[in-house]
mmCIF file with all atom_site columns, C-alpha atoms in Angstrom:
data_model
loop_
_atom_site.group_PDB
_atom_site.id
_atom_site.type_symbol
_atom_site.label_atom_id
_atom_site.label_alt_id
_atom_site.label_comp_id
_atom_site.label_asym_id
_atom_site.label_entity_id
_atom_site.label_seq_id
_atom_site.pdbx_PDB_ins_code
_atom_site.Cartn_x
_atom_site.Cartn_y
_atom_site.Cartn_z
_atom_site.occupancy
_atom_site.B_iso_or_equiv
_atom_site.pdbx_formal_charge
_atom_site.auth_seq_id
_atom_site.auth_comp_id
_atom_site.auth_asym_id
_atom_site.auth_atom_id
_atom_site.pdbx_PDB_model_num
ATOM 1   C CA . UNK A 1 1   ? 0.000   0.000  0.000   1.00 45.00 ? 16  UNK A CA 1
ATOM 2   C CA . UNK A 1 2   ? 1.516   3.409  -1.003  1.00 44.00 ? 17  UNK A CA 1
ATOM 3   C CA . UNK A 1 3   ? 2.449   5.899  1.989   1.00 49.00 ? 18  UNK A CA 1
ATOM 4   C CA . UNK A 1 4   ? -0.938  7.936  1.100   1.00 80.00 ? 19  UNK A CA 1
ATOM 5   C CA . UNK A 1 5   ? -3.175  5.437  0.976   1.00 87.00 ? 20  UNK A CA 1
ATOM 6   C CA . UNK A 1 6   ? -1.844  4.133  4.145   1.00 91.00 ? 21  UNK A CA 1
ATOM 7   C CA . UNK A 1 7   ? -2.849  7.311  5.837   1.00 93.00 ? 22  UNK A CA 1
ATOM 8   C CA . UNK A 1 8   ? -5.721  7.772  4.694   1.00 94.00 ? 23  UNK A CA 1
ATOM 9   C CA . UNK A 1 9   ? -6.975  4.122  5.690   1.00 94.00 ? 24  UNK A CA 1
ATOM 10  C CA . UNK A 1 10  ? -5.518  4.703  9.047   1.00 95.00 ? 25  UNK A CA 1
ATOM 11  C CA . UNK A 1 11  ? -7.498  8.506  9.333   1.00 96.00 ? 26  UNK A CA 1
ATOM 12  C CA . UNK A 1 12  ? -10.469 6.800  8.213   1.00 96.00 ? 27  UNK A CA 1
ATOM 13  C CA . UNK A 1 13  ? -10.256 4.258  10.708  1.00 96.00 ? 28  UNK A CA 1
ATOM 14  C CA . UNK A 1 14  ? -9.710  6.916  13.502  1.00 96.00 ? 29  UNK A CA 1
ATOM 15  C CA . UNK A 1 15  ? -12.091 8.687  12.599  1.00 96.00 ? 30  UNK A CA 1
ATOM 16  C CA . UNK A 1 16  ? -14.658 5.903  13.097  1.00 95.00 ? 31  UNK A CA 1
ATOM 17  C CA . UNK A 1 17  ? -13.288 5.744  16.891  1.00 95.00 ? 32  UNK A CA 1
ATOM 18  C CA . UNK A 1 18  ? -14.860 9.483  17.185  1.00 94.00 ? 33  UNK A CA 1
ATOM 19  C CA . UNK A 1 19  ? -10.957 11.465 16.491  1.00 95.00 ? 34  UNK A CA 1
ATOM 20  C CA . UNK A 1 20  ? -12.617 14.460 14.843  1.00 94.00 ? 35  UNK A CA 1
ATOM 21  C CA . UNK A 1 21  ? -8.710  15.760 13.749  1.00 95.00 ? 36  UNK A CA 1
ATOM 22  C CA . UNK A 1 22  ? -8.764  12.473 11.760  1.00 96.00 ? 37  UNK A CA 1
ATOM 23  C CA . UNK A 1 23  ? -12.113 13.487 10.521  1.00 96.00 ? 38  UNK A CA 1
ATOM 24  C CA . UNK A 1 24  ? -10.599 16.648 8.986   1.00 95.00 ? 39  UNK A CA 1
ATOM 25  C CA . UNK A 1 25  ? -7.326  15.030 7.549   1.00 95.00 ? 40  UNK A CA 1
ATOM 26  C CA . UNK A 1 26  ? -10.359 12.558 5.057   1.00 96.00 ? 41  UNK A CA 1
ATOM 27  C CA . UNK A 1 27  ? -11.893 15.750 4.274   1.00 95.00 ? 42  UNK A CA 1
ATOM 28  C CA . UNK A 1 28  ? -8.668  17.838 3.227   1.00 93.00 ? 43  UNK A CA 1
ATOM 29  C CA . UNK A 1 29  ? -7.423  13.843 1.823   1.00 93.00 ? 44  UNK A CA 1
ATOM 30  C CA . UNK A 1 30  ? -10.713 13.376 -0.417  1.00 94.00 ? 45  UNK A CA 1
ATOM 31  C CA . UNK A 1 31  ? -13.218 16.431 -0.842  1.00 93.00 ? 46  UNK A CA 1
ATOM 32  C CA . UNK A 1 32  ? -11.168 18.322 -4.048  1.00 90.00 ? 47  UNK A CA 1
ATOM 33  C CA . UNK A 1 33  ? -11.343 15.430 -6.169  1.00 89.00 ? 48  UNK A CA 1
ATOM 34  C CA . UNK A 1 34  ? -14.681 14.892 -5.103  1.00 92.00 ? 49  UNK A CA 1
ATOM 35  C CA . UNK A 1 35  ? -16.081 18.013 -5.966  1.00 90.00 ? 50  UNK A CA 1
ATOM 36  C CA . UNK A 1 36  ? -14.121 17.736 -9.168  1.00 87.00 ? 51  UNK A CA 1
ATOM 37  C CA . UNK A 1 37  ? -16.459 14.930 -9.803  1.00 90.00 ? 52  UNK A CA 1
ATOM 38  C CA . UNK A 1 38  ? -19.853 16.591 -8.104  1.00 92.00 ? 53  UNK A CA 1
ATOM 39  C CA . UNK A 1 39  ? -19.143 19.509 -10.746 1.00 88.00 ? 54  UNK A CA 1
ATOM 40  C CA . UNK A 1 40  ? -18.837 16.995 -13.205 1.00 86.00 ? 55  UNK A CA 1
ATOM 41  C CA . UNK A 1 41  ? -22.515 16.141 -12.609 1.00 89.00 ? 56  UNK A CA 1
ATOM 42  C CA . UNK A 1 42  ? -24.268 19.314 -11.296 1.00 89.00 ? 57  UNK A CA 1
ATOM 43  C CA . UNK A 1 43  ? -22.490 22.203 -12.734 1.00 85.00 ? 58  UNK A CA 1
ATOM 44  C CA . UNK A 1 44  ? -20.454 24.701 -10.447 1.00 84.00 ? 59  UNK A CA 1
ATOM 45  C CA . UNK A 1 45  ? -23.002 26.588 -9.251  1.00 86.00 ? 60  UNK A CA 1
ATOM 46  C CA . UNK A 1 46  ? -24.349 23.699 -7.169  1.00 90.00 ? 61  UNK A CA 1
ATOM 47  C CA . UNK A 1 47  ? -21.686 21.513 -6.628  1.00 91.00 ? 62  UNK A CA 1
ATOM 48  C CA . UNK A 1 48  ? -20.405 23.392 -2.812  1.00 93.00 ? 63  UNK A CA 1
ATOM 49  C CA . UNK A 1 49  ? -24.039 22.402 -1.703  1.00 94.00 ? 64  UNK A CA 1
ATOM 50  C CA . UNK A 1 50  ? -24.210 18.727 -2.648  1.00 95.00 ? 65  UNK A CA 1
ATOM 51  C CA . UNK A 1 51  ? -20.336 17.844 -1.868  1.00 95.00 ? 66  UNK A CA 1
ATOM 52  C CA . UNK A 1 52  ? -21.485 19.445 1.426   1.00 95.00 ? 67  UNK A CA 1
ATOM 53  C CA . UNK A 1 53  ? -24.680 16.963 1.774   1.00 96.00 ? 68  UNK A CA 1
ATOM 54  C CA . UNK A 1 54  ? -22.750 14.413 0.628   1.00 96.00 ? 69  UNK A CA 1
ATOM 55  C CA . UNK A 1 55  ? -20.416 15.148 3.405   1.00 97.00 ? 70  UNK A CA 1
ATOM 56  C CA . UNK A 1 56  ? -23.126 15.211 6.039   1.00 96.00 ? 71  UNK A CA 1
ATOM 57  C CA . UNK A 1 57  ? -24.011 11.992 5.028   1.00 96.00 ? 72  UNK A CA 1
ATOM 58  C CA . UNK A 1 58  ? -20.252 10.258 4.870   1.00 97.00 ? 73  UNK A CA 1
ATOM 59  C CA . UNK A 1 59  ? -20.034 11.982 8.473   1.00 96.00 ? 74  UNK A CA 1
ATOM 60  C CA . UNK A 1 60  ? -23.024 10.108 9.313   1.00 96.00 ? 75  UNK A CA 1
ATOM 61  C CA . UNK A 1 61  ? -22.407 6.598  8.186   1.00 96.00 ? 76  UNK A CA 1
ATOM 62  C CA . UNK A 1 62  ? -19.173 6.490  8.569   1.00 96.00 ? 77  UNK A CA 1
ATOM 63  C CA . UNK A 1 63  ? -19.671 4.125  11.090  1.00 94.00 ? 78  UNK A CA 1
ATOM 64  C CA . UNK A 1 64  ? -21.222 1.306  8.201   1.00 94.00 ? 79  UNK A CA 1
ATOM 65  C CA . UNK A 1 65  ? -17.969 1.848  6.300   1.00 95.00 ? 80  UNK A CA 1
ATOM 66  C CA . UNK A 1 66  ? -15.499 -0.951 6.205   1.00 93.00 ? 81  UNK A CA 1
ATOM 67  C CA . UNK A 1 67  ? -12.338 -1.150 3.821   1.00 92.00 ? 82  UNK A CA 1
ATOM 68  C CA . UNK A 1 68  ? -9.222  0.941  3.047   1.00 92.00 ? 83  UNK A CA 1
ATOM 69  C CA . UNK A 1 69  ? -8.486  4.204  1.113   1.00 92.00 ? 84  UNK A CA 1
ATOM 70  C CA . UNK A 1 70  ? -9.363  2.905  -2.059  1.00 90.00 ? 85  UNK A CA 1
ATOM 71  C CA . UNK A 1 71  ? -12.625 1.188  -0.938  1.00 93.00 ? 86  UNK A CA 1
ATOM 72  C CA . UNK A 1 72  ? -13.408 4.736  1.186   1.00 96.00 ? 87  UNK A CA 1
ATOM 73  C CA . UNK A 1 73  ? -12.916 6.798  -2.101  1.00 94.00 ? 88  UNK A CA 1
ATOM 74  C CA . UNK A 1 74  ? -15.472 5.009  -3.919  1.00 94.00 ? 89  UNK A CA 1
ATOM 75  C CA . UNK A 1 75  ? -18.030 4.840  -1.194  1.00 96.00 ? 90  UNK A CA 1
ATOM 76  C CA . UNK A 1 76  ? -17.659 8.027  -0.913  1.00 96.00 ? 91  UNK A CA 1
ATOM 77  C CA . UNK A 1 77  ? -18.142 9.207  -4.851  1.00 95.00 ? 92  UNK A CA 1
ATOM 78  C CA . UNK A 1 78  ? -21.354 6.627  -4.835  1.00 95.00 ? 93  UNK A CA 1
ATOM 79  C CA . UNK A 1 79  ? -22.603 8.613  -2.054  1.00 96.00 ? 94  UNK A CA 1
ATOM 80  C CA . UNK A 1 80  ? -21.930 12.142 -3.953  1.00 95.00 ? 95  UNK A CA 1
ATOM 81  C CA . UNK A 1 81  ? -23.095 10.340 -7.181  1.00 94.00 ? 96  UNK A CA 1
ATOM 82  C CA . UNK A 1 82  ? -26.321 9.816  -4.908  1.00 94.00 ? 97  UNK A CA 1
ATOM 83  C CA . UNK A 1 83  ? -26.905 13.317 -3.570  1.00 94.00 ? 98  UNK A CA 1
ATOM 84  C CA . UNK A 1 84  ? -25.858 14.810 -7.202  1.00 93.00 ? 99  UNK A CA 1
ATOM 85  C CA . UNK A 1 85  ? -28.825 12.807 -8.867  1.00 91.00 ? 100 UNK A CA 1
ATOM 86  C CA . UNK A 1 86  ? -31.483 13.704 -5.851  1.00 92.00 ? 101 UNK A CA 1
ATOM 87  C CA . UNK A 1 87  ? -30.292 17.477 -6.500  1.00 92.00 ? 102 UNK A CA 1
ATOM 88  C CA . UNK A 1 88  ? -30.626 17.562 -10.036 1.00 88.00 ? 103 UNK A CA 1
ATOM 89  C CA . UNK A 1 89  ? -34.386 15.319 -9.497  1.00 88.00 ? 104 UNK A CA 1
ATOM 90  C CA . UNK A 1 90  ? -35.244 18.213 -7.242  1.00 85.00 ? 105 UNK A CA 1
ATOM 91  C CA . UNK A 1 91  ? -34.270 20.827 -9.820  1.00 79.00 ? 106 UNK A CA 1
ATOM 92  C CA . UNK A 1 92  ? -36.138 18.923 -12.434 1.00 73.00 ? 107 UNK A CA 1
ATOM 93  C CA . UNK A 1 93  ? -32.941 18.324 -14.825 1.00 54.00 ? 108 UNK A CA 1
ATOM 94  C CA . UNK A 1 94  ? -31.060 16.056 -16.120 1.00 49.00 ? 109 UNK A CA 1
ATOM 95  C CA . UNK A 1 95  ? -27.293 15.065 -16.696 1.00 49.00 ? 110 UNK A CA 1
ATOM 96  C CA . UNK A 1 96  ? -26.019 15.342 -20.409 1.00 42.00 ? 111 UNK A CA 1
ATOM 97  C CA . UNK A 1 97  ? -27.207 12.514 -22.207 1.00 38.00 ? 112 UNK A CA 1
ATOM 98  C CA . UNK A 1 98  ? -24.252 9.998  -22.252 1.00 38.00 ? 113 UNK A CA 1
ATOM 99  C CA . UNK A 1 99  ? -25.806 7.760  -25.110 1.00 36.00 ? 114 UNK A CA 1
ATOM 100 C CA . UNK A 1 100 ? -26.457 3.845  -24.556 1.00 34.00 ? 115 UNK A CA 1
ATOM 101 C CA . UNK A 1 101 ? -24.270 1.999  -22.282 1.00 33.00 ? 116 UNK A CA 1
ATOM 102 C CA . UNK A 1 102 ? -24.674 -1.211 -24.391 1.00 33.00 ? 117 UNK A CA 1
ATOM 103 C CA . UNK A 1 103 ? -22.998 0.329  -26.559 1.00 31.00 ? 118 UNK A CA 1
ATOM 104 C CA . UNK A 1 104 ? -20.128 0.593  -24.383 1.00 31.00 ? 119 UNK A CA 1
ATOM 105 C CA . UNK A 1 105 ? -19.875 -3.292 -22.597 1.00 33.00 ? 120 UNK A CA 1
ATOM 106 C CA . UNK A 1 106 ? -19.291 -4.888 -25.770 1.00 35.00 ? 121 UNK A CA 1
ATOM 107 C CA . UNK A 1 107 ? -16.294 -2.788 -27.205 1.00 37.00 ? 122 UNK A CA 1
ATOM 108 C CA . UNK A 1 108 ? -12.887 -3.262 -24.726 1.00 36.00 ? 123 UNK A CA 1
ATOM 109 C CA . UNK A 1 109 ? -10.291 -0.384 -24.322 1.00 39.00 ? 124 UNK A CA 1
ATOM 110 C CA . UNK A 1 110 ? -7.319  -0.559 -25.704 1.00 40.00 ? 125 UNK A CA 1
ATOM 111 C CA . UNK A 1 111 ? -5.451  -0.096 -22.795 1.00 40.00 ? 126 UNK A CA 1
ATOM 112 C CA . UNK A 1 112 ? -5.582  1.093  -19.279 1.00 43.00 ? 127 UNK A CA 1
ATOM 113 C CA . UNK A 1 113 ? -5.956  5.095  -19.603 1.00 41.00 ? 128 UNK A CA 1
ATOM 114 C CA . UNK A 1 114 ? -4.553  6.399  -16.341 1.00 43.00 ? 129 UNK A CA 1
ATOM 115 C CA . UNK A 1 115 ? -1.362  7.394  -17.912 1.00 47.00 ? 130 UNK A CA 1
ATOM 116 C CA . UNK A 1 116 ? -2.765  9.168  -20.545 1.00 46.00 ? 131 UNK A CA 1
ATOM 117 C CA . UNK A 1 117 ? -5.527  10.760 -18.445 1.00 46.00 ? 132 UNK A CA 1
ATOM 118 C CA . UNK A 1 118 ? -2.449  12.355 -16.162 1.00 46.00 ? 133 UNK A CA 1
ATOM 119 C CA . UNK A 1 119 ? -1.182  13.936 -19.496 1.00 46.00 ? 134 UNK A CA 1
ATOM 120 C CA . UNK A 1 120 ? -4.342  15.556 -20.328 1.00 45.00 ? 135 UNK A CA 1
ATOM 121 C CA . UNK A 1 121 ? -5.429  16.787 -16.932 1.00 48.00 ? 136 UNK A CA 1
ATOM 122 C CA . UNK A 1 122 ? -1.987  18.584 -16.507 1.00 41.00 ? 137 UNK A CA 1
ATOM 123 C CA . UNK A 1 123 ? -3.731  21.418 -18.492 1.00 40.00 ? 138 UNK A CA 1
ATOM 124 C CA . UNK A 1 124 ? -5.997  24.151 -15.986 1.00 44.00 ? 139 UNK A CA 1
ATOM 125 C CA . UNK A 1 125 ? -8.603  24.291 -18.240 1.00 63.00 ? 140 UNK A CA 1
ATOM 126 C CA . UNK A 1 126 ? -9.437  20.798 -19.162 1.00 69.00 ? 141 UNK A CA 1
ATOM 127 C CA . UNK A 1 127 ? -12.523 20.321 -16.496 1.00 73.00 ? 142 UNK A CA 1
ATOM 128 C CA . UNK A 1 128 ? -14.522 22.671 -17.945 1.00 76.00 ? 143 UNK A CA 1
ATOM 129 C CA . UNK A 1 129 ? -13.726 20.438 -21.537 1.00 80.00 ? 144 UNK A CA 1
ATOM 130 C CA . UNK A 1 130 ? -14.478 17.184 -19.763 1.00 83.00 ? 145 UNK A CA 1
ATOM 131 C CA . UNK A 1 131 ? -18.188 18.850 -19.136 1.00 80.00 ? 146 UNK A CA 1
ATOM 132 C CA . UNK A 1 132 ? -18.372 19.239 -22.801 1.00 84.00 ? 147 UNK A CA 1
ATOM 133 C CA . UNK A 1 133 ? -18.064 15.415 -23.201 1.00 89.00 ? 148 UNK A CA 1
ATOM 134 C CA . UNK A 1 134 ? -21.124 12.788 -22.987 1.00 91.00 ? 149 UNK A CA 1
ATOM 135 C CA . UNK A 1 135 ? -21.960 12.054 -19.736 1.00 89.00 ? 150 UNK A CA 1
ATOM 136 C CA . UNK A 1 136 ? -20.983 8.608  -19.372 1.00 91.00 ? 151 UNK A CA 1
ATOM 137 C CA . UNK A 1 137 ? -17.984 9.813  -20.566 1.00 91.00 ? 152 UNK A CA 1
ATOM 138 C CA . UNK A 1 138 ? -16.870 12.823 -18.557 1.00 90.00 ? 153 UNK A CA 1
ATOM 139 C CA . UNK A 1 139 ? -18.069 10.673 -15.200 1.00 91.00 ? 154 UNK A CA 1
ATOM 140 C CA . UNK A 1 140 ? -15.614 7.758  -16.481 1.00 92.00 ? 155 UNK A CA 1
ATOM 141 C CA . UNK A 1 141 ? -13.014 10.213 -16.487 1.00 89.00 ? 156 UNK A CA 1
ATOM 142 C CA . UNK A 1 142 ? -13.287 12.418 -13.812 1.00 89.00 ? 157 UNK A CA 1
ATOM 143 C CA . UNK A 1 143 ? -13.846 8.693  -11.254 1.00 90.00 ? 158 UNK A CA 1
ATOM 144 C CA . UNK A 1 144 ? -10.764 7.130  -12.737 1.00 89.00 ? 159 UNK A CA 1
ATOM 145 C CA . UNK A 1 145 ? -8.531  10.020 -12.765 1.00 85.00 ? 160 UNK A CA 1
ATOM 146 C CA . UNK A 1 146 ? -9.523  12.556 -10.924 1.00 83.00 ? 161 UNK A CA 1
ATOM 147 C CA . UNK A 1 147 ? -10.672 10.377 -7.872  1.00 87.00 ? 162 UNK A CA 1
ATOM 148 C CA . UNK A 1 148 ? -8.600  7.865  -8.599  1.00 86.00 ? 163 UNK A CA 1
ATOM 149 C CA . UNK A 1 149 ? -10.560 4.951  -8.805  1.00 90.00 ? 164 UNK A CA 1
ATOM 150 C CA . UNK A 1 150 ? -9.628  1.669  -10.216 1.00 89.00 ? 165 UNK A CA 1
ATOM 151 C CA . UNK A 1 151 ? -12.326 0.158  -13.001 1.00 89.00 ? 166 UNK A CA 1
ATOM 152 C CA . UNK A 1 152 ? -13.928 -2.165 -10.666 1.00 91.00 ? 167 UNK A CA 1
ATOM 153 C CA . UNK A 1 153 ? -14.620 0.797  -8.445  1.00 90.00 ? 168 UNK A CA 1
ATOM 154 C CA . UNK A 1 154 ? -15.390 3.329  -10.757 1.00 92.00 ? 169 UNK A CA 1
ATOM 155 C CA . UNK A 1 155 ? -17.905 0.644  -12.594 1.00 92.00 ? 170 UNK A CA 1
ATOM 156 C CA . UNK A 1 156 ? -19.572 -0.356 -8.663  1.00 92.00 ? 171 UNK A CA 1
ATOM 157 C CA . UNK A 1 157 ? -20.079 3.470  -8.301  1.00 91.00 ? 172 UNK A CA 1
ATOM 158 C CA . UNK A 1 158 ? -21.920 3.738  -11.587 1.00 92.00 ? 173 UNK A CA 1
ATOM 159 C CA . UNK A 1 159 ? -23.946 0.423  -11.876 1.00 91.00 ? 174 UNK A CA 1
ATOM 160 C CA . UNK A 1 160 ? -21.901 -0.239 -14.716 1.00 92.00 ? 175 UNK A CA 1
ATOM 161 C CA . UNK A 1 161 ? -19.662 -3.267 -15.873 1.00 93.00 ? 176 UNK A CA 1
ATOM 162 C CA . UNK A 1 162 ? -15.607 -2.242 -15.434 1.00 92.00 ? 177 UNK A CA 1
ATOM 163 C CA . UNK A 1 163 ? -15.151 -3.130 -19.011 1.00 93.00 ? 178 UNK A CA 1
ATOM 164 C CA . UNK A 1 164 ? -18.053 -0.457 -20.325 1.00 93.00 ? 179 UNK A CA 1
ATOM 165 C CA . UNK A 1 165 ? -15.891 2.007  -17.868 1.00 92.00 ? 180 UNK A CA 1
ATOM 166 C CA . UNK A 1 166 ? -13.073 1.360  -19.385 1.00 92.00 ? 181 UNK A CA 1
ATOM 167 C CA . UNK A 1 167 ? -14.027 1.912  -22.637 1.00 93.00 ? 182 UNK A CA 1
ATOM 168 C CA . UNK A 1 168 ? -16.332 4.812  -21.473 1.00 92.00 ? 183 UNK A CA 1
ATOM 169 C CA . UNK A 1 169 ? -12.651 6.526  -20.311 1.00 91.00 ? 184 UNK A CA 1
ATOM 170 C CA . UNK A 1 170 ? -10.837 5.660  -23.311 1.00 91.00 ? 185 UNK A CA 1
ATOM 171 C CA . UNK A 1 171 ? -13.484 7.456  -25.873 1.00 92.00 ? 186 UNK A CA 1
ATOM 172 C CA . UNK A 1 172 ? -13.312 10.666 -23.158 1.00 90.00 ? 187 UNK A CA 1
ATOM 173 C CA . UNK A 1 173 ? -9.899  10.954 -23.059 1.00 88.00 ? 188 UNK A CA 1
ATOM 174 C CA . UNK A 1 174 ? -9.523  10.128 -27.101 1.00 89.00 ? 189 UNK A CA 1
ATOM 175 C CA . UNK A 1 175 ? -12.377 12.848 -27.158 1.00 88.00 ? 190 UNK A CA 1
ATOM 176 C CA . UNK A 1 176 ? -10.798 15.302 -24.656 1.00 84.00 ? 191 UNK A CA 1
ATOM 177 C CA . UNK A 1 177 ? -7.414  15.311 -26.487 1.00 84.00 ? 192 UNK A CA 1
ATOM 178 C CA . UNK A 1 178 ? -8.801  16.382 -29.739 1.00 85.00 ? 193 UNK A CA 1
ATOM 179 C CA . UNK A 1 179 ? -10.728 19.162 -27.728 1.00 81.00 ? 194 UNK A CA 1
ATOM 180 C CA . UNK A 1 180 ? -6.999  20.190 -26.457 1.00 74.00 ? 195 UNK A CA 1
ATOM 181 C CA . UNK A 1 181 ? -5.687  19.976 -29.721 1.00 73.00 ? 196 UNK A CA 1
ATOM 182 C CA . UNK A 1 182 ? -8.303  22.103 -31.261 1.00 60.00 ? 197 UNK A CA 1
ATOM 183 C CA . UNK A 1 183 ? -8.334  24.947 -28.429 1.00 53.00 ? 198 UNK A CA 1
ATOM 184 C CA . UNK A 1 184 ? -5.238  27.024 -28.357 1.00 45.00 ? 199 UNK A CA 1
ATOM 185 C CA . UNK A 1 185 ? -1.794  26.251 -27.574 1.00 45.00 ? 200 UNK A CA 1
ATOM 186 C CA . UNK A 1 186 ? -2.623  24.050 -24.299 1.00 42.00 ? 201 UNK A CA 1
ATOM 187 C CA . UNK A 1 187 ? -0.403  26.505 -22.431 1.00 41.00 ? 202 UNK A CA 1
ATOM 188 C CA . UNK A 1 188 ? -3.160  27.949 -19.559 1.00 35.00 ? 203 UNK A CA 1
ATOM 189 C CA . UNK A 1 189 ? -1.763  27.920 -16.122 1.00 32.00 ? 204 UNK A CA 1
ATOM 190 C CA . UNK A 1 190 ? -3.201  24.482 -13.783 1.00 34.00 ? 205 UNK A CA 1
ATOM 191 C CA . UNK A 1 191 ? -5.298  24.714 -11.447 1.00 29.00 ? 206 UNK A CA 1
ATOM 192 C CA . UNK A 1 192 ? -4.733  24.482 -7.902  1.00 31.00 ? 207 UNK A CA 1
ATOM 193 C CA . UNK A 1 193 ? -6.371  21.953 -4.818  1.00 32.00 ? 208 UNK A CA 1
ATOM 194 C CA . UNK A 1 194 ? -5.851  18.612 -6.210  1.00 34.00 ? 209 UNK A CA 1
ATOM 195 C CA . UNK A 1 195 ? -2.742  16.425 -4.115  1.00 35.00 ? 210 UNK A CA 1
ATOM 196 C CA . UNK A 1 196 ? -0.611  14.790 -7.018  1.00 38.00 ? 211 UNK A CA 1
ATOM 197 C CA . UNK A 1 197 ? -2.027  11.501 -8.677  1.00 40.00 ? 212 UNK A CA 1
ATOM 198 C CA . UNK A 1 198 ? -1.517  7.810  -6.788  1.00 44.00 ? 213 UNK A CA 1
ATOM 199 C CA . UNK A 1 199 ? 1.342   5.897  -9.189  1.00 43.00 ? 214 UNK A CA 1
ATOM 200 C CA . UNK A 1 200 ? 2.200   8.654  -11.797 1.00 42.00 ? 215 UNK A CA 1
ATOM 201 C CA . UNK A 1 201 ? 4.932   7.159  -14.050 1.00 41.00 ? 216 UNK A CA 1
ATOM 202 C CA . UNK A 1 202 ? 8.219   8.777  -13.979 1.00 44.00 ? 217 UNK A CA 1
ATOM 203 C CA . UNK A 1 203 ? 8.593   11.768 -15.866 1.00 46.00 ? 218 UNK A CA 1
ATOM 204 C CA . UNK A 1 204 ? 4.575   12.359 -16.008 1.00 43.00 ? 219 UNK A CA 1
ATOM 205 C CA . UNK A 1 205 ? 3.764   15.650 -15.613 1.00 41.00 ? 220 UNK A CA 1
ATOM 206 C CA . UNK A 1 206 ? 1.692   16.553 -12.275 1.00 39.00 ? 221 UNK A CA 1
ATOM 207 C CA . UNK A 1 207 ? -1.869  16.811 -12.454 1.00 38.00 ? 222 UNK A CA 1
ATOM 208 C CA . UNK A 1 208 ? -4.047  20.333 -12.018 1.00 38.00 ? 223 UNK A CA 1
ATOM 209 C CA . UNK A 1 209 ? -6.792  20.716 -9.687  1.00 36.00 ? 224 UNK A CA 1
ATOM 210 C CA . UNK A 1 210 ? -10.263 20.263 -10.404 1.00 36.00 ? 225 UNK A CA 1
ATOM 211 C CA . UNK A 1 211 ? -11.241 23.238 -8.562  1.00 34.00 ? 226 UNK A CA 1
ATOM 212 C CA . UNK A 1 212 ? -11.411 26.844 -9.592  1.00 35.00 ? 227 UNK A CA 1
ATOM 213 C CA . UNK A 1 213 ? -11.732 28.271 -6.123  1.00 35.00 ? 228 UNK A CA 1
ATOM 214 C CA . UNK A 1 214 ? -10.725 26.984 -3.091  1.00 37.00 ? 229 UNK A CA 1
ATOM 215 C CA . UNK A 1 215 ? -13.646 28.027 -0.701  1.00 37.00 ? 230 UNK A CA 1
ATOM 216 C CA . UNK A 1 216 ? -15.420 25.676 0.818   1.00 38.00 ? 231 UNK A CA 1
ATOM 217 C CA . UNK A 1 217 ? -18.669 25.609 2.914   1.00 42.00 ? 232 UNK A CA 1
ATOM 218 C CA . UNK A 1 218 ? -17.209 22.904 5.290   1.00 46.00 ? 233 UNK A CA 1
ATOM 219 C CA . UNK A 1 219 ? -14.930 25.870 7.024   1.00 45.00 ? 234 UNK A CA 1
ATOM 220 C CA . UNK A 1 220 ? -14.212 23.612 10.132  1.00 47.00 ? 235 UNK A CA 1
ATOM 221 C CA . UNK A 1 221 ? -12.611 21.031 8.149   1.00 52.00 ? 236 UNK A CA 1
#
């Protein structure tokens, strides 16, 4: 288990024993890349208000939780994924229309797309691109990463199969990179509030942030 995941598994397990410090280090650990993904599905102007139900509610079940940092990060995105689709029920919309999933399960990836997903995030601008992508698309994505979800994860938090995930990813970031290509020089400055990426390959350049403000409505975390 790498050093950060090792912390966070052991803050998430403290903070089940009631060790409210611990409780802030998951926040600070997990909540930019989560509202990277919240944005993904509600737009900005709503996301601080669901990321902070969604937070209410990790705070409150954090009890039922059992697993490590990986298995935290993707209980925690299904629960935002939850709270993103009661918000946009309540506002009577919808998510971009992502197109048929069985289209997806059938075709396999050509390979796995974390490395190349690094690449493209590196440039500040390239959330508000993902948005312009179908939705099963930009939530592929942002979950495998952004959040840093494996497939199996990713595909659990979207009631998908991993290999329709996969595949999902691979058209977004095939899709994303011709959006880069085709809008300026790539050279706008990245955005801060996202930690570096779990296993970036030597020489891979740093991810931005997902976030285009760093203000939050959880102040005491």
């Amino acid at each position: 288990m790498l050093g950060d995941d090792a912390e966070l598994t052991a803050a998430v397990l403290a903070a089940q024993d009631g060790d409210e410090d611990a409780f802030r280090t998951v926040y600070r650990a997990v909540h930019p890349r989560l509202l990277g993904y919240i944005r993904t599905l509600v737009g900005d102007a709503d996301a601080e208000d669901v990321a902070s139900e969604s937070w209410l509610q990790i705070a409150r079940d954090l009890d039922r939780f059992s697993g490590d940092a990986d298995r935290f990060r993707g209980w925690a995105a299904r629960i935002a994924r939850n709270r993103a689709l009661d918000h946009i029920r309540m506002r009577g919309r919808r998510p971009a229309s992502g197109g048929d999933e069985t289209e997806l399960t059938d075709e396999p990836a050509d390979s796995d797309t974390a490395d190349e997903a690094l690449e493209a995030l590196a440039t500040g601008h390239t959330m508000k691109l993902i948005a312009q992508l179908p939705q099963d698309q930009a939530e592929a994505v942002v979950l495998r990463v952004v959040v840093g979800l494996d497939a199996k994860s990713a595909a659990d938090t979207l009631g998908k199969r991993p290999g329709a995930v996969r595949t999902a990813a691979h058209r977004g970031l095939k899709r994303l990179a011709e959006l880069l290509g085709t809008d300026g020089d790539g050279t706008t400055p990245p955005l801060g509030g996202v930690p570096p990426q779990r296993g970036r390959r030597p020489g891979a350049p740093a991810p931005g942030g997902v976030t285009q403000s760093r203000a939050r409505t959880q102040k005491d975390m």
